[in-house]
Amino acid sequence: MLDIKYIRDNLDLVARKMTERRADIDFAGFSILDQKRRDILKEVEGLRSERNNVSKEIGRRKKTKEDAQELIDQMGSVSSRIKKLEDELKGVEAELNDLIMVIPNMPHASVPAGAGSEDNPVIRTWGEKPSFNFSPRPHWEIGEALNILDFSRAAKIAGARFAVYRGAGARLERALINFMLDLHTEVHGYTEVLTPYMVNRQAMTGTGQLPKFEEDLFKVAGTDYFLIPTAEVPVTNLHNSEILDERDLPLYYVSYSACFRAEAGSYGKDTRGLIRQHQFNKVEMVKFCKPESSYDELESLTFNAEEVLQRLGIAYRTVTLCTGDLGFSSAKTYDVEAWMPGQGDYREISSCSNFEDFQARRAGIRFRRESTGKVEHLHTLNGSGLAVGRTVVAVLENYQQEDGSVKIPEVLIPYMNGVDRIASIK
RNA sequence: GGAGAGAUGGCUGAGUGGCUGAAAGCGAUCGCCUGCUAAGCGAUUGUACGACCCAAAAGUUGUACCGGGGGUUCGAAUCCCCCUCUCUCCGCCA
């Protein structure tokens, strides 16, 4: 969330940025509630102060056996007035909170204005798209022909938007997970964590999935648990309500997790294949850092994600999300899009974001700056490193051979127990 | 699932109705002392939200906060109720 004082002092700027983001926020209502809250607070605090003083005097008189009944009677009415104001205050604060929690983050000054994904500028491209002397097939055809992906049996046991991996397919998914985790822990300096896949409402609120996007989540019936849509949620919330030491920053975490998304509102989109599943695997990088370094950290985070594709030898491009395409909690996001020959298009395979202090304020994640002794909200970032299912898509489609087999990228061969090609047995 | 014990500041831990934002110890920071280190001595060691002041910072001041929520009371860390979490024992279980 945004700092309430910041909104109050920069109302016009915030309102303008929210329009760019296409977020419809009731700022007039905000101002009224904010003023009302402070008015009530002023009165109630004055009365509480009075009550504290008089109560002390009552205590003193009782000790010296003086009569205090008059003061006690007097405080009775003050207390009931306080109670009434406190109830009122609670209501106003709840309303104000409801409003503030659905205001998205402010886009960073470097984020280009735009309406949607078609306005995202490409900032770099890497690698050569493979050329085929046959027409490249989509991964679901390759995978089903090799009997390594099975969508119809997945539909039988779960439904649409699920997949069963089999044999070398399952091994490929696992190989990619291990390859990515090893790269980020051994080369890029991240600490691996393995977290719960279900979290409570507070954690979901901390990273911004709640209260606004509950319909995108799976909720576990009969409990107050939600299935995580990304490891960002448990990992970022690892430090919620903490004050970290400045010397411990930056913190780098990498976490493999299954991810669960309801995909409400995406009916008809990517209905075939592994691109859009209710459950998929992802290796996620999360950083906690000081405000002054978060944009440098965003660059290195994005390069860390890109390096996975470079080592796999898969062409990609990186785009900056424009204001209209930016996620709710993000101040700036780069999407890395891998070339997928079977789709004939670049597809998002990683999304790297700087949330600045937006999540840190929601989740209460702070650090103490040694030079001033003051606590400040730190900055959080995260990025996929990478979405594993989509990486399988990229490998199958980029490394497909005319005979229907799929070569295994060099770096994955050790993770595939020496297998360098997936071919159908018959 | 049953029975019991707990939750207090960076940590340990006192505190059973008012003088407690909270003893004491540890740790940390600064200073003194000191060939070096250690020891010793002294000081410091909240967070949030308001108000005042204000370019800002600083400062002054008020309120709240002892797991979370509600209640009793003139007054609650302290009494009562509900919830969450942790620990121990029994049962069950991968």
Short mmCIF file of C-alpha atoms (C1' of nucleotides) in Angstrom, two decimals:
data_model
loop_
_atom_site.label_atom_id
_atom_site.label_comp_id
_atom_site.label_asym_id
_atom_site.label_seq_id
_atom_site.Cartn_x
_atom_site.Cartn_y
_atom_site.Cartn_z
CA MET A 1 0.00 0.00 0.00
CA LEU A 2 0.96 3.60 -0.36
CA ASP A 3 1.88 5.72 2.62
CA ILE A 4 -1.27 7.52 3.76
CA LYS A 5 0.72 10.69 4.42
CA TYR A 6 2.17 10.50 0.93
CA ILE A 7 -1.30 10.23 -0.60
CA ARG A 8 -2.54 13.13 1.54
CA ASP A 9 0.37 15.38 0.52
CA ASN A 10 0.49 14.40 -3.17
CA LEU A 11 -3.15 13.85 -3.95
CA ASP A 12 -3.09 15.27 -7.48
CA LEU A 13 0.02 13.36 -8.52
CA VAL A 14 -1.30 10.09 -7.11
CA ALA A 15 -4.67 10.59 -8.79
CA ARG A 16 -2.98 11.28 -12.14
CA LYS A 17 -0.78 8.19 -11.90
CA MET A 18 -3.75 6.03 -11.02
CA THR A 19 -5.52 7.25 -14.14
CA GLU A 20 -2.46 6.21 -16.19
CA ARG A 21 -2.70 2.83 -14.55
CA ARG A 22 -6.38 2.69 -15.40
CA ALA A 23 -7.30 2.32 -11.73
CA ASP A 24 -10.51 3.96 -10.64
CA ILE A 25 -9.99 5.26 -7.12
CA ASP A 26 -12.31 7.46 -5.07
CA PHE A 27 -9.85 10.12 -3.94
CA ALA A 28 -12.58 12.53 -2.86
CA GLY A 29 -13.86 9.85 -0.52
CA PHE A 30 -10.33 9.30 0.68
CA SER A 31 -9.87 12.94 1.65
CA ILE A 32 -13.14 13.07 3.54
CA LEU A 33 -12.41 9.86 5.46
CA ASP A 34 -8.83 10.89 6.18
CA GLN A 35 -9.97 14.23 7.62
CA LYS A 36 -12.75 12.58 9.59
CA ARG A 37 -10.33 10.10 11.07
CA ARG A 38 -7.98 12.82 12.25
CA ASP A 39 -10.83 14.87 13.72
CA ILE A 40 -12.09 11.93 15.76
CA LEU A 41 -8.58 10.98 16.76
CA LYS A 42 -7.92 14.47 18.06
CA GLU A 43 -11.03 14.46 20.21
CA VAL A 44 -10.67 10.93 21.51
CA GLU A 45 -7.02 11.41 22.39
CA GLY A 46 -7.83 14.59 24.29
CA LEU A 47 -10.49 12.76 26.29
CA ARG A 48 -8.20 9.84 26.97
CA SER A 49 -5.56 12.22 28.19
CA GLU A 50 -8.08 13.77 30.57
CA ARG A 51 -9.16 10.35 31.78
CA ASN A 52 -5.57 9.30 32.40
CA ASN A 53 -4.89 12.37 34.50
CA VAL A 54 -8.07 12.15 36.53
CA SER A 55 -7.64 8.41 37.06
CA LYS A 56 -4.23 9.08 38.49
CA GLU A 57 -5.75 11.65 40.84
CA ILE A 58 -8.40 9.12 41.88
CA GLY A 59 -5.69 6.64 42.67
CA ARG A 60 -3.84 9.23 44.71
CA ARG A 61 -6.94 10.23 46.70
CA LYS A 62 -7.87 6.62 47.41
CA LYS A 63 -4.41 6.03 48.77
CA THR A 64 -4.73 8.99 51.14
CA LYS A 65 -8.36 8.02 51.96
CA GLU A 66 -9.76 11.19 50.43
CA ASP A 67 -13.15 11.16 48.76
CA ALA A 68 -12.94 10.54 45.00
CA GLN A 69 -16.56 9.73 44.21
CA GLU A 70 -17.20 12.98 42.40
CA LEU A 71 -14.28 12.38 40.06
CA ILE A 72 -15.34 8.78 39.46
CA ASP A 73 -18.83 9.88 38.47
CA GLN A 74 -17.38 12.52 36.21
CA MET A 75 -15.15 10.02 34.45
CA GLY A 76 -18.05 7.67 33.86
CA SER A 77 -19.49 9.99 31.26
CA VAL A 78 -16.08 10.74 29.76
CA SER A 79 -15.47 7.02 29.36
CA SER A 80 -18.77 6.43 27.62
CA ARG A 81 -18.04 9.32 25.25
CA ILE A 82 -14.64 7.78 24.55
CA LYS A 83 -16.23 4.44 23.81
CA LYS A 84 -18.65 6.00 21.38
CA LEU A 85 -15.86 7.84 19.57
CA GLU A 86 -13.69 4.73 19.48
CA ASP A 87 -16.46 2.79 17.77
CA GLU A 88 -16.88 5.59 15.28
CA LEU A 89 -13.13 5.73 14.72
CA LYS A 90 -12.98 2.01 14.13
CA GLY A 91 -15.60 2.31 11.44
CA VAL A 92 -13.86 5.18 9.69
CA GLU A 93 -10.49 3.44 9.85
CA ALA A 94 -11.96 0.26 8.41
CA GLU A 95 -13.44 2.22 5.50
CA LEU A 96 -10.20 4.06 4.94
CA ASN A 97 -8.25 0.82 5.07
CA ASP A 98 -10.58 -0.83 2.56
CA LEU A 99 -9.92 2.06 0.21
CA ILE A 100 -6.16 2.17 0.67
CA MET A 101 -5.72 -1.57 0.25
CA VAL A 102 -7.11 -1.48 -3.28
CA ILE A 103 -4.94 1.41 -4.48
CA PRO A 104 -2.17 -0.02 -6.70
CA ASN A 105 1.46 1.00 -6.48
CA MET A 106 2.78 4.18 -8.10
CA PRO A 107 4.61 3.42 -11.36
CA HIS A 108 8.26 4.45 -11.32
CA ALA A 109 9.19 7.56 -13.34
CA SER A 110 10.99 5.37 -15.91
CA VAL A 111 7.87 3.33 -16.68
CA PRO A 112 6.48 4.29 -20.10
CA ALA A 113 2.86 5.35 -20.34
CA GLY A 114 0.72 2.98 -22.34
CA ALA A 115 -2.61 1.24 -22.49
CA GLY A 116 -1.70 -2.43 -22.64
CA SER A 117 0.81 -5.10 -23.63
CA GLU A 118 1.04 -3.78 -27.21
CA ASP A 119 2.67 -0.64 -25.76
CA ASN A 120 5.47 -2.44 -23.91
CA PRO A 121 8.80 -1.37 -25.42
CA VAL A 122 11.36 -4.07 -26.18
CA ILE A 123 14.59 -3.14 -24.45
CA ARG A 124 16.80 -5.97 -25.70
CA THR A 125 16.78 -9.23 -27.58
CA TRP A 126 19.18 -12.14 -27.27
CA GLY A 127 19.98 -15.22 -29.30
CA GLU A 128 19.03 -16.51 -32.70
CA LYS A 129 15.68 -18.02 -33.44
CA PRO A 130 16.26 -21.57 -34.71
CA SER A 131 15.46 -22.22 -38.34
CA PHE A 132 13.66 -25.39 -39.35
CA ASN A 133 13.44 -27.11 -42.70
CA PHE A 134 10.03 -28.35 -41.62
CA SER A 135 7.18 -26.59 -40.01
CA PRO A 136 7.79 -26.55 -36.25
CA ARG A 137 5.07 -28.13 -34.18
CA PRO A 138 3.54 -26.85 -30.96
CA HIS A 139 4.82 -28.52 -27.78
CA TRP A 140 1.59 -30.36 -27.06
CA GLU A 141 1.89 -32.24 -30.32
CA ILE A 142 5.56 -32.99 -29.69
CA GLY A 143 4.90 -34.03 -26.11
CA GLU A 144 1.94 -36.24 -26.88
CA ALA A 145 3.71 -37.91 -29.79
CA LEU A 146 6.68 -38.70 -27.53
CA ASN A 147 4.30 -39.84 -24.78
CA ILE A 148 5.90 -37.47 -22.29
CA LEU A 149 2.90 -35.15 -21.87
CA ASP A 150 -0.62 -36.43 -21.28
CA PHE A 151 -3.40 -33.88 -21.19
CA SER A 152 -6.36 -36.18 -21.62
CA ARG A 153 -5.52 -38.32 -18.61
CA ALA A 154 -4.89 -35.14 -16.62
CA ALA A 155 -8.39 -34.02 -17.58
CA LYS A 156 -9.74 -37.33 -16.32
CA ILE A 157 -8.21 -37.02 -12.87
CA ALA A 158 -8.45 -33.25 -12.44
CA GLY A 159 -9.90 -31.32 -15.37
CA ALA A 160 -8.96 -28.74 -17.97
CA ARG A 161 -5.71 -26.84 -17.49
CA PHE A 162 -3.84 -29.68 -15.87
CA ALA A 163 -1.05 -31.86 -17.24
CA VAL A 164 0.53 -35.20 -16.51
CA TYR A 165 4.22 -35.51 -17.30
CA ARG A 166 5.59 -38.96 -17.96
CA GLY A 167 9.00 -40.59 -18.26
CA ALA A 168 11.56 -38.25 -19.81
CA GLY A 169 9.01 -35.42 -19.66
CA ALA A 170 8.77 -35.66 -15.90
CA ARG A 171 12.52 -35.96 -15.75
CA LEU A 172 12.92 -32.85 -17.93
CA GLU A 173 10.73 -30.80 -15.61
CA ARG A 174 12.73 -31.98 -12.61
CA ALA A 175 16.02 -31.40 -14.44
CA LEU A 176 15.06 -27.79 -15.17
CA ILE A 177 14.06 -27.16 -11.56
CA ASN A 178 17.40 -28.46 -10.31
CA PHE A 179 19.37 -26.66 -13.01
CA MET A 180 17.73 -23.35 -12.14
CA LEU A 181 18.13 -23.79 -8.39
CA ASP A 182 21.78 -24.73 -8.78
CA LEU A 183 22.48 -21.74 -11.02
CA HIS A 184 20.87 -19.24 -8.68
CA THR A 185 22.31 -20.67 -5.48
CA GLU A 186 25.83 -21.50 -6.69
CA VAL A 187 26.46 -18.72 -9.22
CA HIS A 188 24.12 -15.88 -8.30
CA GLY A 189 24.30 -16.08 -4.51
CA TYR A 190 20.69 -16.83 -3.60
CA THR A 191 19.69 -18.87 -0.55
CA GLU A 192 17.30 -21.70 -1.32
CA VAL A 193 14.10 -21.95 0.70
CA LEU A 194 11.28 -24.45 0.51
CA THR A 195 8.02 -23.12 1.94
CA PRO A 196 4.40 -24.10 2.51
CA TYR A 197 2.20 -24.06 -0.60
CA MET A 198 -0.74 -22.87 1.47
CA VAL A 199 -0.71 -19.58 3.30
CA ASN A 200 -3.07 -17.56 5.43
CA ARG A 201 -4.98 -14.43 4.56
CA GLN A 202 -2.44 -12.13 6.15
CA ALA A 203 0.37 -13.38 3.92
CA MET A 204 -1.79 -13.01 0.80
CA THR A 205 -2.63 -9.47 1.85
CA GLY A 206 1.02 -8.65 2.50
CA THR A 207 2.11 -9.23 -1.06
CA GLY A 208 -1.05 -7.72 -2.59
CA GLN A 209 -3.06 -10.73 -3.85
CA LEU A 210 -5.74 -9.85 -1.31
CA PRO A 211 -8.15 -8.24 -0.82
CA LYS A 212 -8.60 -7.37 -4.48
CA PHE A 213 -7.85 -10.58 -6.36
CA GLU A 214 -9.45 -13.31 -4.30
CA GLU A 215 -11.21 -14.74 -7.37
CA ASP A 216 -7.81 -15.56 -8.93
CA LEU A 217 -6.88 -17.78 -5.97
CA PHE A 218 -7.80 -21.28 -4.91
CA LYS A 219 -9.09 -21.33 -1.36
CA VAL A 220 -8.99 -24.53 0.64
CA ALA A 221 -12.58 -25.29 1.63
CA GLY A 222 -13.30 -25.40 5.33
CA THR A 223 -10.12 -23.51 6.20
CA ASP A 224 -8.77 -20.00 5.88
CA TYR A 225 -5.85 -21.20 3.72
CA PHE A 226 -5.15 -20.21 0.16
CA LEU A 227 -3.01 -22.12 -2.34
CA ILE A 228 -0.09 -19.94 -3.33
CA PRO A 229 -0.17 -18.53 -6.88
CA THR A 230 3.62 -18.01 -6.68
CA ALA A 231 6.39 -18.59 -4.14
CA GLU A 232 6.63 -14.80 -3.97
CA VAL A 233 3.90 -14.93 -1.35
CA PRO A 234 5.46 -17.23 1.27
CA VAL A 235 9.01 -16.04 0.60
CA THR A 236 8.30 -12.31 0.78
CA ASN A 237 6.25 -12.87 3.91
CA LEU A 238 9.10 -14.77 5.52
CA HIS A 239 10.16 -11.48 7.08
CA ASN A 240 6.77 -9.91 7.71
CA SER A 241 6.56 -7.82 10.91
CA GLU A 242 10.33 -7.88 11.24
CA ILE A 243 12.95 -5.20 11.61
CA LEU A 244 16.07 -6.46 9.84
CA ASP A 245 19.65 -5.39 10.44
CA GLU A 246 21.00 -3.12 7.72
CA ARG A 247 24.13 -5.27 7.52
CA ASP A 248 22.03 -8.31 6.54
CA LEU A 249 20.77 -6.57 3.39
CA PRO A 250 20.43 -7.36 0.61
CA LEU A 251 18.84 -10.78 1.15
CA TYR A 252 18.48 -13.05 -1.88
CA TYR A 253 16.17 -16.06 -1.79
CA VAL A 254 15.32 -18.59 -4.42
CA SER A 255 12.46 -21.01 -4.00
CA TYR A 256 10.98 -23.79 -6.03
CA SER A 257 7.24 -24.20 -5.61
CA ALA A 258 4.15 -25.47 -7.27
CA CYS A 259 1.85 -22.54 -8.11
CA PHE A 260 -1.94 -22.59 -8.23
CA ARG A 261 -4.04 -20.12 -10.20
CA ALA A 262 -7.76 -20.11 -10.79
CA GLU A 263 -7.29 -18.33 -14.15
CA ALA A 264 -10.70 -16.74 -13.78
CA GLY A 265 -11.43 -14.56 -16.77
CA SER A 266 -8.96 -16.27 -19.11
CA TYR A 267 -11.47 -18.68 -20.65
CA GLY A 268 -10.52 -19.54 -24.16
CA LYS A 269 -6.94 -18.28 -23.77
CA ASP A 270 -4.12 -20.81 -24.21
CA THR A 271 -6.50 -23.70 -23.73
CA ARG A 272 -4.05 -26.18 -25.20
CA GLY A 273 -0.71 -27.17 -23.80
CA LEU A 274 1.35 -26.17 -20.81
CA ILE A 275 1.25 -22.39 -21.15
CA ARG A 276 -1.68 -21.66 -18.85
CA GLN A 277 -2.29 -24.27 -16.15
CA HIS A 278 -4.13 -24.28 -12.85
CA GLN A 279 -1.02 -25.85 -11.34
CA PHE A 280 2.52 -25.29 -12.55
CA ASN A 281 6.03 -25.28 -11.22
CA LYS A 282 8.15 -22.19 -10.85
CA VAL A 283 11.53 -21.24 -9.47
CA GLU A 284 11.19 -17.81 -7.94
CA MET A 285 13.83 -15.29 -6.91
CA VAL A 286 13.01 -12.82 -4.14
CA LYS A 287 15.15 -9.93 -2.92
CA PHE A 288 14.97 -7.68 0.11
CA CYS A 289 17.15 -4.57 -0.18
CA LYS A 290 17.67 -0.96 0.81
CA PRO A 291 15.62 1.62 -1.11
CA GLU A 292 18.63 3.26 -2.74
CA SER A 293 19.74 0.06 -4.44
CA SER A 294 16.45 -1.48 -5.52
CA TYR A 295 16.64 -0.39 -9.16
CA ASP A 296 20.15 -1.79 -9.53
CA GLU A 297 18.84 -4.96 -7.90
CA LEU A 298 16.01 -5.08 -10.42
CA GLU A 299 18.51 -5.01 -13.29
CA SER A 300 20.64 -7.81 -11.83
CA LEU A 301 17.55 -9.84 -10.96
CA THR A 302 16.38 -9.61 -14.56
CA PHE A 303 19.82 -10.63 -15.84
CA ASN A 304 19.74 -13.60 -13.46
CA ALA A 305 16.48 -14.72 -15.08
CA GLU A 306 17.80 -14.12 -18.59
CA GLU A 307 20.89 -16.16 -17.88
CA VAL A 308 18.78 -19.28 -17.52
CA LEU A 309 17.65 -18.88 -21.13
CA GLN A 310 21.13 -17.99 -22.31
CA ARG A 311 22.55 -21.15 -20.82
CA LEU A 312 19.72 -23.15 -22.37
CA GLY A 313 20.42 -21.47 -25.70
CA ILE A 314 16.90 -20.15 -26.16
CA ALA A 315 16.29 -16.81 -27.88
CA TYR A 316 14.34 -14.22 -25.95
CA ARG A 317 13.49 -10.57 -25.68
CA THR A 318 12.97 -8.38 -22.65
CA VAL A 319 10.23 -5.76 -22.46
CA THR A 320 9.35 -3.05 -19.97
CA LEU A 321 5.72 -3.18 -18.91
CA CYS A 322 3.95 0.10 -19.60
CA THR A 323 1.71 1.80 -17.03
CA GLY A 324 -1.43 0.12 -18.35
CA ASP A 325 0.06 -3.39 -18.16
CA LEU A 326 1.76 -3.12 -14.77
CA GLY A 327 0.71 -5.49 -11.99
CA PHE A 328 -1.12 -4.16 -8.94
CA SER A 329 1.82 -4.16 -6.50
CA SER A 330 4.62 -3.34 -8.90
CA ALA A 331 6.40 -0.04 -9.46
CA LYS A 332 8.33 -1.38 -12.44
CA THR A 333 8.35 -4.72 -14.22
CA TYR A 334 10.44 -6.33 -16.94
CA ASP A 335 8.98 -9.35 -18.69
CA VAL A 336 11.36 -11.81 -20.29
CA GLU A 337 9.73 -13.48 -23.26
CA ALA A 338 11.14 -16.68 -24.75
CA TRP A 339 10.89 -17.45 -28.44
CA MET A 340 8.49 -20.34 -28.97
CA PRO A 341 8.67 -21.62 -32.55
CA GLY A 342 5.58 -23.81 -32.24
CA GLN A 343 3.55 -20.73 -31.30
CA GLY A 344 5.46 -18.49 -33.70
CA ASP A 345 5.70 -15.88 -30.98
CA TYR A 346 7.55 -14.67 -27.92
CA ARG A 347 5.84 -15.77 -24.70
CA GLU A 348 6.36 -14.51 -21.16
CA ILE A 349 8.60 -16.86 -19.20
CA SER A 350 9.68 -14.53 -16.42
CA SER A 351 8.34 -11.38 -14.83
CA CYS A 352 10.78 -9.34 -12.73
CA SER A 353 9.41 -6.57 -10.56
CA ASN A 354 10.47 -3.94 -8.10
CA PHE A 355 7.69 -3.33 -5.58
CA GLU A 356 9.65 -0.63 -3.80
CA ASP A 357 8.12 -0.32 -0.31
CA PHE A 358 4.58 -1.25 -1.38
CA GLN A 359 4.68 -4.83 -0.12
CA ALA A 360 7.02 -3.95 2.72
CA ARG A 361 4.50 -1.47 4.08
CA ARG A 362 1.63 -3.96 3.80
CA ALA A 363 3.64 -6.75 5.37
CA GLY A 364 5.54 -4.62 7.90
CA ILE A 365 9.04 -5.44 6.67
CA ARG A 366 11.58 -2.87 7.81
CA PHE A 367 15.25 -2.40 8.54
CA ARG A 368 17.18 -0.16 10.89
CA ARG A 369 19.57 2.20 9.15
CA GLU A 370 22.77 2.36 11.13
CA SER A 371 23.70 5.93 10.20
CA THR A 372 20.44 7.38 11.54
CA GLY A 373 19.24 4.66 13.91
CA LYS A 374 15.82 4.98 12.27
CA VAL A 375 13.65 2.18 10.94
CA GLU A 376 12.54 2.35 7.32
CA HIS A 377 10.55 0.11 5.06
CA LEU A 378 12.87 -1.81 2.80
CA HIS A 379 12.24 -2.63 -0.85
CA THR A 380 11.14 -6.03 -2.12
CA LEU A 381 11.63 -7.49 -5.58
CA ASN A 382 10.92 -10.77 -7.24
CA GLY A 383 11.18 -12.50 -10.55
CA SER A 384 10.61 -15.90 -12.03
CA GLY A 385 13.78 -17.77 -12.57
CA LEU A 386 11.95 -19.25 -14.50
CA ALA A 387 8.43 -20.57 -14.97
CA VAL A 388 9.33 -24.23 -15.37
CA GLY A 389 6.38 -25.47 -17.45
CA ARG A 390 6.88 -22.70 -19.97
CA THR A 391 10.58 -23.50 -20.08
CA VAL A 392 9.67 -27.08 -20.99
CA VAL A 393 7.56 -25.60 -23.78
CA ALA A 394 10.53 -23.54 -24.96
CA VAL A 395 12.90 -26.52 -24.87
CA LEU A 396 10.51 -28.84 -26.71
CA GLU A 397 9.66 -26.29 -29.38
CA ASN A 398 13.18 -24.90 -29.93
CA TYR A 399 15.00 -28.23 -29.82
CA GLN A 400 12.52 -30.30 -31.82
CA GLN A 401 13.96 -32.33 -34.67
CA GLU A 402 12.45 -33.30 -37.97
CA ASP A 403 12.14 -36.95 -36.84
CA GLY A 404 9.97 -35.91 -33.89
CA SER A 405 12.66 -36.27 -31.29
CA VAL A 406 13.86 -33.45 -29.04
CA LYS A 407 17.49 -32.73 -28.32
CA ILE A 408 18.41 -31.91 -24.77
CA PRO A 409 20.31 -28.64 -24.28
CA GLU A 410 23.93 -29.26 -23.29
CA VAL A 411 23.60 -27.85 -19.75
CA LEU A 412 20.68 -30.13 -18.95
CA ILE A 413 22.31 -33.41 -19.98
CA PRO A 414 23.93 -34.01 -16.57
CA TYR A 415 20.55 -33.32 -14.97
CA MET A 416 18.97 -35.84 -17.36
CA ASN A 417 21.34 -38.55 -16.22
CA GLY A 418 23.27 -38.30 -19.48
CA VAL A 419 20.28 -38.47 -21.80
CA ASP A 420 20.88 -36.11 -24.74
CA ARG A 421 17.73 -36.70 -26.74
CA ILE A 422 14.13 -37.63 -26.12
CA ALA A 423 12.85 -39.91 -28.81
CA SER A 424 9.81 -42.12 -28.92
CA ILE A 425 10.60 -45.73 -28.21
CA LYS A 426 8.45 -47.01 -31.05
"C1'" G B 1 -8.62 -35.96 19.01
"C1'" G B 2 -7.77 -35.74 24.90
"C1'" A B 3 -5.00 -33.36 29.22
"C1'" G B 4 -1.82 -29.60 30.92
"C1'" A B 5 1.70 -25.21 30.61
"C1'" G B 6 2.88 -20.87 28.22
"C1'" A B 7 3.05 -16.06 24.76
"C1'" U B 8 6.12 -9.26 28.07
"C1'" G B 9 11.29 -4.81 24.51
"C1'" G B 10 17.09 -7.14 19.95
"C1'" C B 11 17.47 -11.63 23.62
"C1'" U B 12 16.77 -13.80 28.76
"C1'" G B 13 13.35 -12.60 32.35
"C1'" A B 14 10.48 -9.81 36.65
"C1'" G B 15 5.91 -7.84 37.20
"C1'" U B 16 -1.64 -10.26 39.83
"C1'" G B 17 -5.53 -3.41 39.44
"C1'" G B 18 -3.06 2.99 39.74
"C1'" C B 19 3.60 5.81 41.01
"C1'" U B 20 5.16 0.29 34.71
"C1'" G B 21 6.80 1.99 28.07
"C1'" A B 22 7.55 -1.55 31.46
"C1'" A B 23 12.74 -3.98 37.10
"C1'" A B 24 17.17 -6.76 36.47
"C1'" G B 25 20.61 -9.18 33.37
"C1'" C B 26 22.64 -9.99 28.46
"C1'" G B 27 23.68 -7.97 23.83
"C1'" A B 28 24.54 -3.40 20.98
"C1'" U B 29 26.25 1.83 20.39
"C1'" C B 30 29.03 6.06 22.22
"C1'" G B 31 32.47 7.99 25.81
"C1'" C B 32 36.22 7.28 29.79
"C1'" C B 33 40.13 4.24 31.36
"C1'" U B 34 43.98 1.14 29.20
"C1'" G B 35 51.12 -1.16 25.86
"C1'" C B 36 47.22 -4.65 22.96
"C1'" U B 37 43.12 -7.64 24.23
"C1'" A B 38 40.09 -8.58 28.27
"C1'" A B 39 38.06 -6.49 32.52
"C1'" G B 40 36.14 -1.96 34.77
"C1'" C B 41 33.29 2.86 34.89
"C1'" G B 42 29.50 6.19 32.74
"C1'" A B 43 25.73 7.30 29.20
"C1'" U B 44 22.49 5.69 25.45
"C1'" U B 45 19.66 1.55 23.57
"C1'" G B 46 11.06 1.65 21.52
"C1'" U B 47 7.26 1.45 17.44
"C1'" A B 48 2.83 3.53 15.31
"C1'" C B 49 -0.58 7.39 14.77
"C1'" G B 50 -1.99 12.52 15.81
"C1'" A B 51 -1.25 17.87 17.39
"C1'" C B 52 2.12 22.04 17.59
"C1'" C B 53 6.27 24.01 15.01
"C1'" C B 54 8.10 23.86 10.18
"C1'" A B 55 11.00 24.73 3.48
"C1'" A B 56 12.91 20.24 5.48
"C1'" A B 57 15.32 17.93 9.36
"C1'" A B 58 15.28 18.47 14.34
"C1'" G B 59 12.31 19.71 18.40
"C1'" U B 60 7.94 19.99 21.85
"C1'" U B 61 3.58 17.42 23.14
"C1'" G B 62 -0.57 13.75 23.27
"C1'" U B 63 -2.47 8.89 22.52
"C1'" A B 64 -1.98 3.74 21.68
"C1'" C B 65 0.85 -0.70 22.02
"C1'" C B 66 3.16 -6.47 27.12
"C1'" G B 67 0.25 -12.86 21.01
"C1'" G B 68 -4.97 -11.12 18.52
"C1'" G B 69 -10.12 -9.64 19.57
"C1'" G B 70 -13.98 -8.45 23.07
"C1'" G B 71 -15.57 -7.38 28.26
"C1'" U B 72 -15.35 -5.56 33.66
"C1'" U B 73 -13.43 -0.87 35.98
"C1'" C B 74 -12.77 6.04 37.25
"C1'" G B 75 -8.25 3.22 35.82
"C1'" A B 76 -5.97 -3.31 32.93
"C1'" A B 77 0.53 -6.22 31.06
"C1'" U B 78 -2.24 -7.58 35.65
"C1'" C B 79 -9.32 -9.71 36.38
"C1'" C B 80 -13.20 -12.30 32.87
"C1'" C B 81 -14.59 -14.43 27.83
"C1'" C B 82 -13.27 -15.96 22.77
"C1'" C B 83 -9.42 -16.92 19.14
"C1'" U B 84 -4.39 -17.91 17.33
"C1'" C B 85 0.31 -19.82 18.06
"C1'" U B 86 4.22 -22.50 20.93
"C1'" C B 87 5.74 -26.39 24.35
"C1'" U B 88 4.90 -31.18 27.30
"C1'" C B 89 2.22 -35.88 27.93
"C1'" C B 90 -1.45 -39.51 25.81
"C1'" G B 91 -3.85 -41.25 21.23
"C1'" C B 92 -3.48 -41.39 15.89
"C1'" C B 93 -0.48 -40.93 11.58
"C1'" A B 94 3.35 -40.13 6.40
#
